[in-house]
Amino acid sequence: MIIVKACLLVILNLILYTSFGALVLSRKNKELSLGLSLITGFFVYYGLFFLVCLPYMIKYRPLSWLTRTWVPVAVCIVILSFIVCRKSLIKALSDLCLNIKSDKNTSIIIAAIVFVQIILVTITYNFTLDAAYYVANVTTSVNTDMINVYDPFTGLWQDHYEMRYFLATYSINDAVFCQLFNVEALVFTKTVMSATICIIVNVLYFMICRQLFTDNSKAVAIMMAVILFVNMTFSTIFTSSLFLLTRTYEGKTVVGNLSILAIFYIYMLIVTEKDVVSPWLNMFIICVCSLTISSSANMILPGEMLLLFVPQILMKKNFKTIPKLVACAVPGLIMAVVYVLYIEGYFVLYTYPTG
């Protein structure tokens, strides 16, 4: 029963993210990409969740209040997305089914590769402090019906919010789901979110492979197998592969395996001049919304943006790209400065009303 419930929650996650993404990316007379809608929608979802969560957190309000607010918001967005984008979504799903039928063998191989990874990430035992924190924070939030107020390891009240976790409300969404569907925190984080992240990352792998090997499905399948082999053998300390296979549900994993690669994928589309809907809007969404998933994004993503686009700007002399680049990079740098100011003691955010 727990496995069935977990599978249904994974499907629900994918529907939510795709609906949010389709609403942002859908354009008249433009083909909708299901993969890009899923990936963009993932970041849009957590960005909007942060905006709804923040007032409840800083005003010391219960988690249940947040749940009662967020669920209607999410449901309304899904319904609106279906109304506005139903034709594009139906066509995209139809095209996907046709592609699977036209090349069944390759589709089966890719599905098997993804399935193997899902099994690996859901059965792997992990005992790191960060891994324990994510599960403990969700458990504490549900049991106390509060948001980031009590120390997950001791249960003691904290008189101020830890800035490292204050802006990263990613795990609070897990608590909302646990409270709403009566799911144990360990099951939702370790199983549901691990499987969900694994699927989305592999969708992104597939999209990158398709860009590298256009109209060559066998090469795509081989590349997917190679990626699986690399991830399974490149498990030295603090590699993205290690995080993906053993710490899949953590915010750092999302940034290291999804945010970074998503930016790289959109960069590929831009430099190859592919006809894609609002690539810089996608880039901005990923850069900004990743900040609500893990504070690790503060410096990593602006650094990646600069490494990718500065050489391209200089070679192509395309200086009109600079304002777009700045718009994407600056939010992360600002959050990094805010975090440093907090660490140095210039300000504090208390966990109780101050008047």
XYZ file of C-alpha atoms in Angstrom:
355
model
C 0.000 0.000 0.000
C 2.840 2.384 0.872
C 4.545 1.654 -2.465
C 1.321 2.360 -4.390
C 0.820 5.606 -2.478
C 4.435 6.634 -3.138
C 4.060 5.916 -6.879
C 0.874 7.996 -7.038
C 2.610 10.881 -5.262
C 5.496 10.740 -7.764
C 2.956 10.978 -10.598
C 1.236 13.862 -8.805
C 4.558 15.694 -8.527
C 5.221 15.288 -12.252
C 1.724 16.529 -13.121
C 2.128 19.563 -10.853
C 5.504 20.556 -12.277
C 4.433 20.052 -15.896
C 1.258 22.084 -15.354
C 3.182 24.977 -13.820
C 5.767 24.881 -16.607
C 3.233 24.618 -19.434
C 1.423 27.700 -18.159
C 4.674 29.686 -18.349
C 5.976 28.318 -21.656
C 2.815 27.832 -23.709
C 2.643 30.166 -26.725
C 0.158 30.372 -29.562
C 1.323 28.537 -32.694
C 4.397 27.240 -30.846
C 5.082 23.592 -30.080
C 5.165 22.849 -26.357
C 8.087 20.804 -25.023
C 6.909 18.428 -22.291
C 10.466 17.976 -21.007
C 11.169 21.682 -20.770
C 7.731 22.269 -19.226
C 8.520 19.659 -16.564
C 11.928 21.130 -15.761
C 10.885 24.790 -15.853
C 7.705 23.962 -13.957
C 9.736 22.327 -11.201
C 11.535 25.595 -10.525
C 8.409 27.735 -10.968
C 6.605 25.523 -8.458
C 9.223 25.947 -5.733
C 9.650 29.654 -6.475
C 5.932 30.297 -6.020
C 5.837 28.045 -2.966
C 8.567 30.168 -1.379
C 6.540 33.353 -1.954
C 3.493 31.805 -0.281
C 5.509 30.202 2.530
C 7.585 33.254 3.480
C 4.805 35.335 5.174
C 3.710 32.362 7.279
C 7.279 31.635 8.327
C 8.301 35.165 9.307
C 4.988 35.740 11.095
C 5.416 32.555 13.165
C 2.303 30.860 11.781
C 1.487 27.100 11.776
C 2.392 24.775 8.922
C -1.272 23.761 8.643
C -2.177 27.350 7.721
C 0.368 27.229 4.919
C -1.039 23.885 3.728
C -4.591 25.290 3.621
C -3.349 28.219 1.548
C -0.944 26.471 -0.816
C -3.213 23.570 -1.835
C -5.964 25.792 -3.333
C -3.308 27.927 -5.055
C -1.665 24.857 -6.624
C -5.010 23.333 -7.639
C -6.124 26.591 -9.279
C -2.871 26.828 -11.238
C -3.209 23.224 -12.457
C -6.807 23.837 -13.552
C -5.853 27.107 -15.249
C -2.963 25.378 -17.001
C -5.274 22.657 -18.319
C -7.774 25.232 -19.571
C -5.164 27.423 -21.258
C -2.718 24.765 -22.464
C -4.870 21.660 -22.970
C -4.436 21.592 -26.766
C -0.664 22.007 -26.518
C -0.416 19.418 -23.741
C -2.567 16.871 -25.591
C -0.517 17.327 -28.764
C 2.756 17.020 -26.852
C 1.544 13.830 -25.131
C 0.342 12.441 -28.472
C 3.718 13.154 -30.087
C 5.499 11.490 -27.160
C 3.382 8.335 -27.523
C 4.039 8.246 -31.271
C 7.796 8.578 -30.705
C 7.734 5.737 -28.184
C 5.759 3.490 -30.552
C 8.010 4.291 -33.501
C 11.141 3.168 -31.642
C 10.019 0.690 -28.988
C 13.386 -0.978 -28.442
C 15.208 2.263 -27.690
C 12.329 3.447 -25.491
C 12.469 0.198 -23.482
C 16.230 0.538 -22.997
C 15.938 4.146 -21.785
C 13.020 3.240 -19.497
C 15.088 0.391 -18.041
C 18.035 2.743 -17.431
C 15.795 5.176 -15.569
C 14.123 2.360 -13.621
C 17.492 1.026 -12.463
C 18.420 4.468 -11.154
C 15.081 4.845 -9.360
C 15.630 1.508 -7.594
C 19.168 2.524 -6.649
C 18.229 5.905 -5.199
C 15.246 4.594 -3.240
C 17.045 1.651 -1.579
C 20.434 3.262 -0.900
C 21.201 3.766 2.787
C 22.606 7.183 3.662
C 23.773 8.381 7.069
C 25.239 11.849 6.448
C 24.327 14.764 8.716
C 22.688 16.712 5.871
C 20.603 13.715 4.830
C 19.401 13.333 8.406
C 18.618 17.052 8.589
C 16.231 16.976 5.625
C 14.202 14.102 7.031
C 14.340 15.464 10.584
C 13.287 18.947 9.496
C 10.243 17.604 7.661
C 9.338 15.382 10.630
C 9.752 18.248 13.107
C 7.709 20.656 10.967
C 4.832 18.166 10.705
C 4.870 17.100 14.363
C 5.130 20.641 15.764
C 2.942 22.188 13.050
C 5.462 25.030 12.734
C 7.952 26.144 10.078
C 11.722 26.099 10.793
C 11.175 27.044 14.432
C 12.490 23.960 16.262
C 15.911 22.331 15.947
C 15.326 19.115 13.960
C 18.059 17.239 15.857
C 17.130 18.202 19.422
C 13.540 19.429 19.231
C 14.535 22.564 21.125
C 13.064 25.914 20.176
C 15.403 28.173 18.141
C 15.091 31.865 18.906
C 16.190 32.821 15.380
C 15.983 31.383 11.883
C 19.082 29.828 10.353
C 19.624 31.837 7.172
C 21.109 28.800 5.455
C 17.667 27.152 5.571
C 15.422 30.218 5.843
C 15.390 30.971 2.119
C 15.510 27.313 1.066
C 11.891 26.286 1.676
C 12.257 23.212 -0.532
C 11.928 20.793 2.397
C 8.922 22.671 3.797
C 6.989 21.640 0.691
C 7.787 18.039 1.667
C 6.240 18.752 5.071
C 3.107 20.148 3.399
C 2.727 16.939 1.364
C 3.323 14.771 4.430
C 0.693 16.679 6.374
C -1.791 16.699 3.498
C -1.512 13.017 2.533
C -0.570 11.585 5.929
C 2.746 10.226 4.666
C 5.768 9.568 6.869
C 8.589 12.056 6.295
C 11.129 9.317 5.590
C 8.872 7.764 2.947
C 8.175 11.032 1.181
C 11.718 12.411 1.203
C 13.679 9.196 0.677
C 11.269 7.505 -1.729
C 8.868 9.953 -3.390
C 11.205 12.910 -3.833
C 14.198 10.710 -4.649
C 12.258 9.006 -7.452
C 10.831 12.321 -8.663
C 14.230 14.036 -8.848
C 15.748 10.972 -10.505
C 13.084 11.018 -13.236
C 13.428 14.756 -13.901
C 17.234 14.563 -14.062
C 17.016 11.695 -16.539
C 14.524 13.632 -18.661
C 17.142 16.380 -18.797
C 19.863 13.857 -19.690
C 17.655 12.637 -22.525
C 17.048 16.172 -23.809
C 20.780 16.935 -23.817
C 21.513 13.650 -25.603
C 18.877 14.478 -28.210
C 20.621 17.784 -28.866
C 23.977 16.041 -29.252
C 22.667 13.160 -31.392
C 19.786 14.516 -33.455
C 17.675 11.806 -35.126
C 19.907 9.030 -33.783
C 17.943 7.238 -31.093
C 20.498 4.429 -30.706
C 23.238 6.957 -29.920
C 20.921 8.597 -27.388
C 20.313 5.248 -25.665
C 24.041 4.472 -25.610
C 24.786 7.911 -24.158
C 22.141 7.404 -21.469
C 23.774 4.077 -20.568
C 27.191 5.751 -20.431
C 25.817 8.450 -18.115
C 24.414 5.763 -15.803
C 27.784 3.980 -15.789
C 29.634 7.230 -14.982
C 27.224 8.111 -12.175
C 27.558 4.649 -10.642
C 31.371 4.649 -10.755
C 32.121 8.314 -10.045
C 31.063 8.171 -6.396
C 34.000 9.870 -4.726
C 33.205 12.358 -1.972
C 31.108 15.410 -2.922
C 30.618 14.604 -6.610
C 27.285 15.269 -8.296
C 27.069 11.522 -9.021
C 27.355 10.657 -5.334
C 24.645 13.160 -4.435
C 22.348 11.937 -7.206
C 22.544 8.262 -6.247
C 22.745 8.514 -2.446
C 21.416 11.943 -1.398
C 18.836 12.417 -4.135
C 16.214 14.270 -2.089
C 18.576 17.009 -0.836
C 18.536 20.562 -2.165
C 22.243 20.398 -3.052
C 21.490 17.433 -5.309
C 18.864 19.424 -7.191
C 21.272 22.311 -7.738
C 24.201 20.056 -8.655
C 22.332 17.718 -10.983
C 19.322 19.670 -12.230
C 19.918 23.428 -11.989
C 23.441 23.369 -13.424
C 22.539 20.979 -16.248
C 19.296 22.828 -17.051
C 21.233 26.066 -17.522
C 23.749 24.227 -19.688
C 20.939 22.739 -21.804
C 19.356 26.133 -22.431
C 22.818 27.515 -23.211
C 23.105 24.792 -25.871
C 19.796 25.904 -27.376
C 20.882 29.553 -27.408
C 24.315 29.034 -29.006
C 22.916 26.628 -31.621
C 20.116 29.108 -32.320
C 17.336 26.586 -31.783
C 13.771 27.823 -31.984
C 12.794 27.578 -28.319
C 10.230 29.558 -26.347
C 11.705 32.256 -24.084
C 15.144 30.727 -23.359
C 16.251 33.657 -21.209
C 13.016 33.539 -19.234
C 13.786 29.866 -18.578
C 17.305 30.792 -17.534
C 16.076 33.507 -15.168
C 13.494 31.199 -13.586
C 16.081 28.480 -12.971
C 18.642 30.898 -11.497
C 16.199 32.676 -9.176
C 14.055 29.738 -8.092
C 17.082 27.537 -7.384
C 17.843 29.935 -4.527
C 14.694 28.639 -2.789
C 15.932 25.044 -3.083
C 19.460 25.322 -1.695
C 21.757 28.155 -0.656
C 24.463 26.347 -2.645
C 22.941 27.978 -5.735
C 23.937 31.451 -4.522
C 27.439 31.301 -5.969
C 27.410 28.197 -8.184
C 24.821 29.347 -10.708
C 26.136 32.917 -11.212
C 29.599 31.368 -11.644
C 28.286 28.944 -14.259
C 26.455 31.712 -16.110
C 29.621 33.796 -16.306
C 31.758 30.844 -17.423
C 29.328 29.957 -20.193
C 28.315 33.335 -21.537
C 31.289 35.676 -21.097
C 33.430 33.817 -23.700
C 30.425 33.613 -26.008
C 29.748 37.339 -25.662
C 33.379 38.200 -26.396
C 33.653 35.855 -29.398
C 30.335 36.857 -30.968
C 30.559 40.475 -29.772
C 26.944 40.083 -28.737
C 26.936 42.694 -25.976
C 23.120 42.843 -25.925
C 23.295 39.609 -23.941
C 24.982 41.348 -20.993
C 21.801 42.807 -19.384
C 20.133 39.373 -19.574
C 23.196 37.733 -18.070
C 23.287 40.279 -15.247
C 19.571 39.784 -14.549
C 20.148 36.040 -14.125
C 23.381 36.252 -12.111
C 22.716 39.171 -9.753
C 19.932 37.587 -7.583
C 22.278 34.785 -6.536
C 25.091 37.201 -5.769
C 22.714 39.340 -3.685
C 21.630 36.286 -1.681
C 25.293 35.379 -1.158
C 25.953 38.844 0.272
C 22.867 38.574 2.501
C 24.120 35.236 3.824
C 27.592 36.654 4.549
C 26.041 39.629 6.394
C 23.982 37.199 8.474
C 27.055 35.081 9.288
C 28.960 38.216 10.337
C 26.119 39.179 12.692
C 24.810 42.287 10.926
C 21.189 41.163 11.257
C 19.057 38.360 12.716
C 15.548 37.052 12.008
C 13.777 35.903 15.164
C 11.334 32.999 15.286
C 8.744 34.931 17.279
C 6.777 38.144 16.691
C 8.800 41.201 17.661
C 6.006 43.739 17.512
